Coordinates of C-alpha atoms in Angstrom, one line a residue:
M279 CA -8.5 -20.8 -16.2
A280 CA -8.9 -21.1 -12.8
R281 CA -8.4 -18.5 -10.3
L282 CA -8.5 -18.2 -6.8
K283 CA -11.5 -15.6 -4.9
V284 CA -11.3 -14.0 -1.9
V285 CA -13.9 -14.8 0.4
G286 CA -12.7 -13.7 3.9
G287 CA -10.8 -11.2 5.1
T288 CA -8.8 -8.8 3.3
N289 CA -9.9 -6.9 0.0
T290 CA -13.0 -9.0 0.0
G291 CA -14.5 -10.5 -4.0
A292 CA -11.0 -9.8 -5.2
V293 CA -10.0 -12.5 -8.2
H294 CA -6.8 -13.7 -8.4
A295 CA -6.4 -15.9 -12.0
I296 CA -4.2 -19.0 -11.9
S297 CA -1.5 -18.9 -15.1
L298 CA 0.8 -21.8 -14.0
A299 CA 2.8 -23.9 -16.6
E300 CA 2.7 -27.8 -16.0
R301 CA 5.4 -29.4 -13.7
T302 CA 6.2 -32.6 -13.7
D303 CA 5.7 -33.1 -9.8
A304 CA 5.1 -31.6 -6.8
T305 CA 9.1 -31.3 -5.7
S306 CA 9.9 -29.3 -8.6
R307 CA 10.8 -25.5 -8.9
E308 CA 8.9 -24.5 -11.8
D309 CA 6.2 -22.2 -12.3
S310 CA 4.0 -21.4 -9.4
L311 CA 1.4 -19.1 -7.8
I312 CA 3.5 -17.2 -4.3
I313 CA 1.4 -16.4 -1.6
G314 CA 2.9 -14.9 1.3
R315 CA 3.8 -11.6 3.0
D316 CA 6.8 -10.9 1.2
I317 CA 6.3 -7.8 -1.2
D318 CA 7.2 -9.8 -4.3
S319 CA 4.8 -12.7 -4.1
G320 CA 1.8 -13.2 -6.6
I321 CA -0.6 -12.4 -4.0
M322 CA 0.3 -10.1 -1.2
V323 CA -1.2 -11.1 2.5
A324 CA 0.9 -8.9 4.8
D325 CA -0.2 -9.3 7.9
T326 CA 1.2 -10.9 11.8
G327 CA 0.4 -14.2 10.6
V328 CA 1.6 -15.1 7.1
S329 CA 5.0 -16.3 6.6
R330 CA 6.9 -14.2 3.7
H331 CA 7.0 -16.7 1.4
H332 CA 4.0 -19.0 3.2
A333 CA 2.1 -21.1 0.4
E334 CA 2.0 -22.1 -3.3
I335 CA -0.3 -22.9 -6.3
F336 CA 1.2 -24.8 -9.0
R337 CA -0.5 -27.5 -11.6
I338 CA -0.2 -31.0 -12.6
G339 CA -1.6 -31.9 -15.7
D340 CA -5.3 -30.1 -15.4
K341 CA -4.7 -30.4 -11.7
Y342 CA -4.3 -27.4 -9.0
F343 CA -2.3 -28.3 -5.8
V344 CA -1.5 -25.7 -2.8
K345 CA 1.6 -26.3 -1.0
D346 CA 2.9 -25.1 2.0
L347 CA 5.7 -23.5 2.2
D348 CA 7.1 -24.4 6.3
S349 CA 5.0 -21.5 7.0
K350 CA 4.9 -20.1 10.4
N351 CA 1.3 -20.6 11.0
G352 CA 0.0 -23.2 8.9
T353 CA -1.9 -23.3 5.2
F354 CA -5.6 -25.0 6.0
V355 CA -7.7 -26.1 3.3
N356 CA -11.2 -26.4 4.1
D357 CA -10.3 -26.0 7.9
E358 CA -7.8 -28.4 8.2
Q359 CA -4.1 -27.9 8.3
T360 CA -2.6 -29.4 5.0
S361 CA 0.9 -29.7 3.7
L362 CA 0.3 -30.4 0.1
E363 CA -3.4 -31.0 -0.8
L364 CA -4.9 -31.6 -4.2
L365 CA -7.7 -28.6 -5.1
K366 CA -11.1 -29.4 -6.2
N367 CA -14.0 -27.1 -7.1
G368 CA -15.1 -25.0 -3.8
D369 CA -12.2 -25.6 -1.8
K370 CA -11.4 -22.9 0.7
I371 CA -7.8 -22.0 1.3
R372 CA -6.6 -19.9 4.7
I373 CA -3.6 -18.6 5.2
G374 CA -3.5 -16.1 7.8
Q375 CA -6.6 -14.2 8.3
T376 CA -7.2 -13.9 4.1
E377 CA -9.9 -17.0 2.7
F378 CA -10.1 -18.0 -0.9
A379 CA -12.2 -20.6 -3.1
F380 CA -10.7 -21.9 -5.6
D381 CA -12.8 -22.1 -9.0
G382 CA -11.4 -24.7 -11.4
S383 CA -13.5 -24.3 -14.2
S384 CA -13.5 -20.7 -15.1
A385 CA -13.2 -20.8 -18.1
D386 CA -12.9 -16.3 -18.8
D387 CA -9.9 -16.3 -21.3
Q388 CA -10.2 -20.6 -22.6
A389 CA -6.5 -20.8 -21.6
G390 CA -4.6 -24.1 -21.3
P391 CA -2.9 -26.5 -23.5
V392 CA -2.9 -27.0 -27.6
R393 CA -4.5 -30.0 -29.0
Y394 CA -3.2 -30.5 -32.7
S395 CA -4.9 -31.8 -35.3
T396 CA -2.5 -34.2 -37.0
E397 CA -3.6 -33.8 -40.6
S398 CA -2.1 -32.3 -43.6
V399 CA -3.0 -28.7 -45.1
S400 CA -3.3 -28.9 -49.2
A401 CA -5.8 -26.6 -49.3
P402 CA -4.7 -23.2 -51.5
T403 CA -2.9 -21.3 -48.9
M404 CA -1.2 -17.6 -49.0
V405 CA 1.7 -17.4 -47.2
I406 CA 3.9 -13.8 -45.9
D407 CA 7.5 -13.3 -45.7
L408 CA 8.0 -11.4 -42.4
K409 CA 11.8 -11.0 -43.9
K410 CA 10.6 -9.7 -47.3
L411 CA 7.9 -7.5 -45.9
R412 CA 10.6 -5.8 -43.8
E413 CA 12.3 -4.9 -46.4
E414 CA 10.0 -3.5 -48.3
K415 CA 10.3 0.0 -49.5
P416 CA 7.8 2.2 -47.7
G417 CA 5.6 2.8 -50.7
A418 CA 4.8 -0.9 -50.7
A419 CA 3.8 -1.0 -46.8
P420 CA 0.6 -3.1 -46.2
M421 CA -0.7 -0.4 -43.8
E422 CA -0.6 2.0 -47.1
K423 CA -2.0 0.0 -49.4
A424 CA -5.0 -0.9 -46.6
A425 CA -8.3 0.2 -46.7
G426 CA -9.6 3.4 -43.9
E427 CA -11.1 0.7 -41.7
T428 CA -7.7 -1.3 -41.8
V429 CA -6.3 1.9 -40.5
K430 CA -8.2 1.8 -38.2
V431 CA -7.8 -0.9 -36.8
L432 CA -3.7 -0.9 -36.3
F433 CA -5.1 2.7 -34.6
Q434 CA -6.9 0.9 -32.2
A435 CA -4.2 -1.6 -31.7
G436 CA -1.1 1.0 -30.8
K437 CA -3.5 2.2 -28.3
I438 CA -4.1 -0.8 -26.8
I439 CA -0.4 -1.9 -26.4
S440 CA 0.2 1.8 -25.5
E441 CA -2.3 1.7 -22.5
E442 CA -2.4 -1.8 -21.4
T443 CA 0.1 -3.0 -18.5
N444 CA -1.5 -6.5 -18.1
E445 CA -0.1 -8.9 -20.5
R446 CA -3.3 -11.2 -20.5
K447 CA -5.5 -8.1 -20.4
L448 CA -3.4 -6.7 -24.1
M449 CA -3.7 -10.3 -25.8
R450 CA -7.6 -10.9 -25.0
S451 CA -8.1 -7.3 -25.9
I452 CA -5.7 -8.1 -29.4
L453 CA -7.9 -10.8 -30.2
E454 CA -10.9 -9.4 -29.4
L455 CA -9.7 -7.0 -31.8
A456 CA -8.3 -9.1 -34.4
A457 CA -11.3 -11.6 -34.7
N458 CA -14.0 -8.7 -35.1
A459 CA -11.6 -6.9 -37.9
V460 CA -11.5 -9.8 -39.8
G461 CA -14.6 -11.8 -39.1
A462 CA -13.1 -15.0 -36.7
E463 CA -15.2 -17.5 -35.2
E464 CA -11.8 -18.3 -32.3
A465 CA -9.1 -16.5 -32.0
H466 CA -6.1 -17.6 -29.8
V467 CA -2.5 -15.9 -28.7
L468 CA 0.1 -19.2 -28.3
L469 CA 3.0 -18.5 -26.3
S470 CA 6.0 -20.8 -26.0
G471 CA 7.0 -22.3 -23.3
P472 CA 10.1 -23.2 -21.6
G473 CA 10.6 -26.3 -23.5
G474 CA 9.5 -25.3 -26.8
E475 CA 5.5 -26.7 -26.1
L476 CA 2.6 -24.1 -27.2
T477 CA 0.1 -23.2 -25.0
A478 CA -3.0 -21.1 -25.3
K479 CA -2.6 -18.3 -23.1
A480 CA -5.9 -16.3 -24.4
S481 CA -8.4 -17.1 -26.7
I482 CA -12.2 -16.6 -28.0
R483 CA -14.4 -19.1 -29.0
K484 CA -18.2 -20.2 -28.7
D485 CA -17.8 -22.9 -26.3
N486 CA -15.3 -25.0 -23.6
R487 CA -13.5 -27.1 -25.7
P488 CA -9.8 -27.9 -25.8
V489 CA -7.7 -25.0 -27.9
T490 CA -7.5 -27.3 -30.8
V491 CA -5.1 -26.1 -33.6
S492 CA -4.1 -27.5 -37.2
R493 CA 0.0 -29.0 -36.3
T494 CA 0.7 -28.9 -39.9
I495 CA -0.1 -24.9 -40.0
V496 CA 1.0 -24.4 -37.0
R497 CA 4.4 -26.1 -37.8
R498 CA 4.1 -24.0 -41.0
V499 CA 4.5 -20.6 -39.4
A500 CA 6.9 -21.5 -36.4
Q501 CA 9.6 -23.2 -38.9
H502 CA 10.0 -20.5 -41.5
Q503 CA 8.4 -17.6 -39.1
R504 CA 5.9 -16.8 -42.4
A505 CA 2.0 -15.8 -42.0
V506 CA -0.4 -18.7 -43.4
L507 CA -3.9 -18.3 -45.1
S508 CA -5.8 -21.7 -45.6
Q509 CA -8.5 -20.6 -48.1
D510 CA -10.7 -23.2 -47.4
A511 CA -9.6 -26.7 -45.5
A512 CA -13.1 -27.7 -45.0
Q513 CA -12.6 -28.8 -49.0
D514 CA -9.2 -31.2 -47.8
E515 CA -9.9 -34.2 -47.0
R516 CA -7.0 -35.0 -44.6
F517 CA -8.1 -32.0 -43.0
K518 CA -11.3 -33.1 -42.0
K519 CA -9.8 -36.5 -40.5
G520 CA -8.1 -34.3 -38.3
D521 CA -9.6 -33.0 -35.1
S522 CA -9.8 -29.0 -35.8
I523 CA -10.6 -26.2 -34.2
I524 CA -14.1 -26.5 -34.7
A525 CA -14.5 -29.9 -34.6
G526 CA -13.4 -31.0 -38.6
N527 CA -15.6 -28.0 -39.5
I528 CA -13.2 -25.4 -40.8
R529 CA -13.6 -22.9 -43.5
S530 CA -10.8 -20.6 -43.2
V531 CA -7.4 -20.3 -40.5
L532 CA -5.0 -17.5 -40.3
C533 CA -2.2 -18.2 -38.7
A534 CA 1.2 -15.7 -38.1
P535 CA 3.9 -15.7 -35.8
L536 CA 4.9 -13.5 -32.9
T537 CA 8.8 -12.8 -33.5
V538 CA 11.2 -10.4 -31.7
A539 CA 14.8 -10.5 -33.1
G540 CA 14.5 -13.3 -35.0
K541 CA 12.9 -15.4 -32.3
L542 CA 9.8 -17.4 -32.4
N543 CA 7.9 -16.4 -29.0
G544 CA 4.2 -18.1 -30.6
V545 CA 1.3 -17.5 -33.1
L546 CA -1.5 -15.9 -33.3
Y547 CA -4.3 -18.0 -34.6
L548 CA -7.8 -16.9 -36.2
A549 CA -10.3 -19.9 -37.6
T550 CA -13.6 -19.3 -38.6
S551 CA -16.7 -22.0 -40.5
T552 CA -18.7 -19.1 -42.4
E553 CA -20.7 -20.1 -45.1
K554 CA -18.6 -20.9 -48.7
G555 CA -17.2 -17.6 -50.4
A556 CA -16.7 -16.1 -46.9
G557 CA -13.4 -17.0 -46.0
F558 CA -10.1 -15.5 -44.6
T559 CA -8.9 -12.9 -47.6
P560 CA -5.5 -12.3 -48.2
E561 CA -6.0 -8.5 -46.7
N562 CA -7.3 -10.3 -43.9
L563 CA -3.9 -12.1 -43.7
E564 CA -1.8 -9.0 -44.3
L565 CA -3.7 -7.2 -41.4
V566 CA -3.6 -10.3 -38.9
T567 CA 0.4 -10.2 -39.9
V568 CA 1.0 -6.9 -38.4
L569 CA -0.8 -7.0 -35.5
A570 CA 1.1 -10.3 -34.9
V571 CA 4.2 -8.5 -34.9
Q572 CA 3.1 -5.7 -33.2
L573 CA 2.1 -8.1 -30.3
G574 CA 5.3 -10.0 -30.2
L575 CA 6.9 -6.8 -29.9
A576 CA 4.2 -5.5 -26.7
I577 CA 4.4 -8.9 -25.0
E578 CA 8.1 -8.8 -25.0
N579 CA 8.0 -5.5 -23.6
L580 CA 6.1 -6.3 -20.8
R581 CA 7.8 -9.5 -20.0
A582 CA 11.2 -7.0 -20.0
A583 CA 9.4 -5.0 -17.5
E584 CA 8.5 -7.3 -15.5
R585 CA 11.9 -8.4 -14.9
Q586 CA 12.8 -5.1 -14.6
K587 CA 10.4 -5.4 -11.7
A588 CA 11.6 -8.6 -10.2
L589 CA 14.8 -6.9 -10.0
F590 CA 13.8 -3.6 -8.6
F591 CA 12.1 -5.2 -5.6
K592 CA 15.2 -7.7 -5.2
T593 CA 16.8 -4.6 -4.7
I594 CA 14.8 -3.4 -2.1
R595 CA 14.4 -7.3 -0.4
A596 CA 18.5 -7.2 0.0
L597 CA 18.6 -3.3 1.4
V598 CA 15.3 -4.1 3.6
N599 CA 18.0 -7.5 4.6
A600 CA 20.8 -5.9 5.4
V601 CA 18.9 -3.7 7.7
S602 CA 17.8 -6.3 9.6
L603 CA 20.7 -7.6 9.4
R604 CA 22.6 -4.9 11.3
E605 CA 19.7 -4.4 13.9
P606 CA 18.2 -8.0 14.2
A607 CA 15.7 -5.6 16.7
A608 CA 14.0 -4.1 13.9
L609 CA 13.7 -7.8 11.9
G610 CA 10.1 -7.0 10.2
H611 CA 9.2 -4.1 11.5
A612 CA 10.3 -2.6 7.3
E613 CA 7.4 -5.3 6.6
R614 CA 4.9 -4.2 8.9
V615 CA 5.8 -0.5 8.2
A616 CA 4.8 -0.7 4.5
G617 CA 2.0 -2.6 5.7
Y618 CA 0.2 -0.1 8.2
V619 CA 1.5 2.9 5.1
K620 CA -0.8 0.5 2.9
T621 CA -3.5 0.9 5.0
I622 CA -3.7 4.3 5.8
C623 CA -3.4 4.9 2.0
D624 CA -6.5 3.6 1.7
Q625 CA -7.8 4.9 4.1
L626 CA -7.1 8.5 2.7
D627 CA -8.5 7.3 -1.0
L628 CA -4.6 7.8 -2.1
S629 CA -4.0 6.3 -5.9
V630 CA -2.7 2.9 -6.6
E631 CA 0.1 4.5 -7.5
E632 CA 0.5 6.6 -4.5
R633 CA 0.2 3.6 -2.8
S634 CA 2.6 1.8 -4.5
K635 CA 5.6 4.0 -3.8
M636 CA 4.7 5.0 -0.4
Q637 CA 4.7 0.8 0.4
I638 CA 8.2 0.9 -1.0
A639 CA 9.5 4.7 1.0
G640 CA 8.1 2.7 4.3
M641 CA 10.1 -0.6 3.2
L642 CA 13.5 1.9 3.0
H643 CA 12.9 4.7 5.7
N644 CA 15.6 3.4 8.0
I645 CA 17.8 2.5 5.2
G646 CA 20.9 4.8 6.6
K647 CA 21.2 1.6 9.0
I648 CA 22.8 -0.2 7.1
A649 CA 26.4 1.8 7.5
A650 CA 25.5 2.7 11.8
T651 CA 27.2 1.6 14.3
D652 CA 26.6 -0.1 17.4
D653 CA 27.0 3.1 18.8
D654 CA 25.2 4.6 16.4
L655 CA 22.0 3.1 17.1
R656 CA 22.2 3.6 20.7
L657 CA 22.0 6.9 19.5
I658 CA 19.3 6.7 17.2
S659 CA 17.0 5.1 19.8
R660 CA 17.3 7.9 22.0
D661 CA 16.4 10.1 19.5
D662 CA 19.4 11.8 19.2
R663 CA 19.2 14.4 16.3
D664 CA 22.9 15.0 15.1
T665 CA 23.3 11.3 14.7
R666 CA 19.2 10.4 13.3
T667 CA 20.6 13.3 10.6
E668 CA 23.6 11.9 9.7
F669 CA 21.6 8.5 9.0
I670 CA 19.2 10.4 6.7
K671 CA 21.6 11.7 4.3
I672 CA 23.2 8.4 4.1
A673 CA 20.0 6.9 3.7
E674 CA 19.4 9.4 1.2
K675 CA 23.2 8.3 -1.1
I676 CA 22.2 5.0 -0.8
I677 CA 19.2 5.5 -2.3
K678 CA 20.6 8.3 -5.2
Q679 CA 23.3 6.0 -6.2
I680 CA 20.9 2.9 -7.0
G681 CA 18.9 4.5 -9.7
G682 CA 15.1 4.4 -10.5
L683 CA 14.3 4.8 -6.6
D684 CA 14.4 8.4 -6.4
F685 CA 10.2 8.5 -5.3
V686 CA 11.0 7.7 -2.5
L687 CA 13.6 10.5 -1.5
P688 CA 10.9 12.5 0.4
G689 CA 9.6 10.0 2.8
I690 CA 13.7 9.0 3.6
R691 CA 14.3 12.5 4.1
H692 CA 11.7 13.8 5.9
T693 CA 9.9 10.8 8.0
Y694 CA 11.8 12.1 11.6
E695 CA 10.6 16.2 11.1
H696 CA 7.2 16.9 13.5
F697 CA 4.4 18.1 12.4
D698 CA 4.8 20.9 15.1
G699 CA 7.9 22.0 13.3
T700 CA 10.9 20.1 16.3
G701 CA 11.6 17.2 13.9
V702 CA 15.2 16.5 11.8
P703 CA 16.3 17.4 9.5
D704 CA 15.1 20.2 8.0
G705 CA 12.4 21.7 10.7
L706 CA 9.7 21.2 8.1
K707 CA 6.1 22.0 9.9
G708 CA 2.3 21.1 9.3
D709 CA 1.7 20.4 5.1
K710 CA 4.9 21.5 4.4
I711 CA 6.4 18.0 5.5
P712 CA 5.5 15.3 1.8
L713 CA 2.5 13.4 2.6
M714 CA 4.8 10.5 2.0
A715 CA 6.7 11.0 5.3
R716 CA 3.8 12.1 7.5
I717 CA 2.2 8.4 6.5
I718 CA 5.8 7.2 7.2
A719 CA 5.7 8.0 10.4
V720 CA 2.6 7.6 12.0
A721 CA 2.9 4.1 9.9
N722 CA 6.6 4.3 12.0
E723 CA 5.7 5.3 15.5
F724 CA 2.7 2.7 15.8
D725 CA 4.9 0.0 14.8
K726 CA 7.9 0.6 17.6
M727 CA 4.9 0.4 19.9
T728 CA 3.8 -2.4 19.2
A729 CA 6.3 -4.6 18.2
M730 CA 9.6 -3.2 19.1
K731 CA 9.4 -1.3 22.6
G732 CA 7.2 0.4 24.9
D733 CA 7.8 0.5 28.4
E734 CA 10.8 -1.0 30.1
G735 CA 11.4 -2.3 26.5
A736 CA 8.3 -4.3 26.5
P737 CA 5.8 -3.5 23.7
M738 CA 2.6 -1.7 24.0
L739 CA -1.1 -2.4 24.3
L740 CA -2.3 -1.8 21.5
K741 CA -4.8 0.7 23.5
D742 CA -1.8 2.1 25.0
A743 CA -0.2 3.3 21.8
L744 CA -3.4 4.2 20.0
E745 CA -4.0 7.2 22.9
K746 CA 0.4 7.9 22.9
L747 CA -0.3 8.3 19.3
R748 CA -3.7 10.6 19.8
K749 CA -1.3 12.8 22.6
M750 CA 1.3 13.3 19.2
S751 CA -1.5 14.6 17.6
G752 CA -0.6 18.1 15.9
K753 CA 2.9 18.1 18.1
E754 CA 5.1 15.1 16.1
L755 CA 2.4 13.7 14.1
D756 CA 0.0 14.9 11.4
G757 CA -3.8 14.7 13.4
D758 CA -5.6 13.5 9.8
I759 CA -2.8 10.6 9.6
V760 CA -3.0 9.2 12.6
T761 CA -7.3 9.6 12.9
A762 CA -7.1 7.7 9.4
L763 CA -5.1 4.8 11.1
M764 CA -7.9 4.7 14.0
I765 CA -10.5 4.4 11.8
A766 CA -8.7 1.8 10.1
Y767 CA -8.2 -0.4 13.4
K768 CA -11.7 0.0 14.6
K769 CA -13.0 -1.0 10.7
G770 CA -10.3 -4.2 10.8
T771 CA -8.3 -3.4 8.6
L772 CA -5.4 -2.2 10.0
F773 CA -3.3 -5.4 10.1
E774 CA -4.3 -6.3 6.6
T775 CA -2.8 -5.5 3.5
A776 CA -4.6 -6.1 0.6
T777 CA -3.0 -8.0 -2.2

């Protein structure tokens, strides 16, 4: 699988896997990896020189391309600005202050298009009907018949599924578990694409050969949604004529469907070329069938969660855009505040979960302005306490009506509290102010000084803004949070948001 490695700028050393469906041409809008400042980008690079949707990576055949998406400051490959470029191993892609190295030869997961052998299979086979399996009485369930080792495998699978939230890592872990349990030399998860074609999304095998499977076996599993065991395929002369997953030397194959609500989403495919008499067994087929059922449900659940997450961020983006339309002078303010919040969280060594929640709260801290009139905005800009309090309450109502965003309420309500207890709406003081609100307050003030206003309405110089923040420490702002921002500035990370 191809990948991008960060070699300069923010998060140096980070590696981003590129798992994409194939495009038919460079103008289609099919699967791509977006790089940009937007919070829902595949790779988020939130500095001022990066557009929301800055560039995209896409694939045609086995070739990868980078395409500039009409960005403001351009996309550079090997220090030359480009609109569309075919990527080669080692190419350097620069977007804003971040530089990526392209590696198209990575074989970490051995994923890719599937090659089919064209043979038919007449070797001894065994079939499990999933429908009948579901209808069996509890006393006849395969798990209850299984030996202790099988129960352990199923327990481990359940543990993996309950803990893993990354689809590719989930598939890889289940493949390793299944292969070890049945003695498979190779194991693959093949998932259906938009057109129904199967693509290898995760694989375990001894070399870098293309994923090649038996079309006959896969078709049988897909058409009938039944798991299949080819007991000794190597004895079938017609099988030898085809290109097999182990170069014509397969002894035994297991293939089970990944189904959810009667819909086939892919197959789990295992093969071995061990010595005669040591092929897969019916017990192996039962185990792999159950693992496939578990994996199919787990993948569907993760994808449902991703769809929900996409809708969630779409809602956030719509709210932020609505505020920008109401107050054009604040365009980009929410995104910049979220970026500074993230940098401060990094400096304070907060958890990934805390950081994510605080970034979202930073995006939404001024959401109440959606309902503000021009007169209201003028009063807010003059720090009118009553008007500010009124729109804090409006913001809380908006967030509560949306649902799923309750975690941002401490930041929404208390960003305008002052560390010395003179702020609104509750007059909280010191550590009584939620940490989320104290962090957003510093990020908010810094952005207002450097990007939105200053003396005579012009943005302040950075050194002047940092000095003003220092003077506000212990009064309006938490001095420890101000110090964290200043350290990030000195380290050169203040304007860089990690992906």
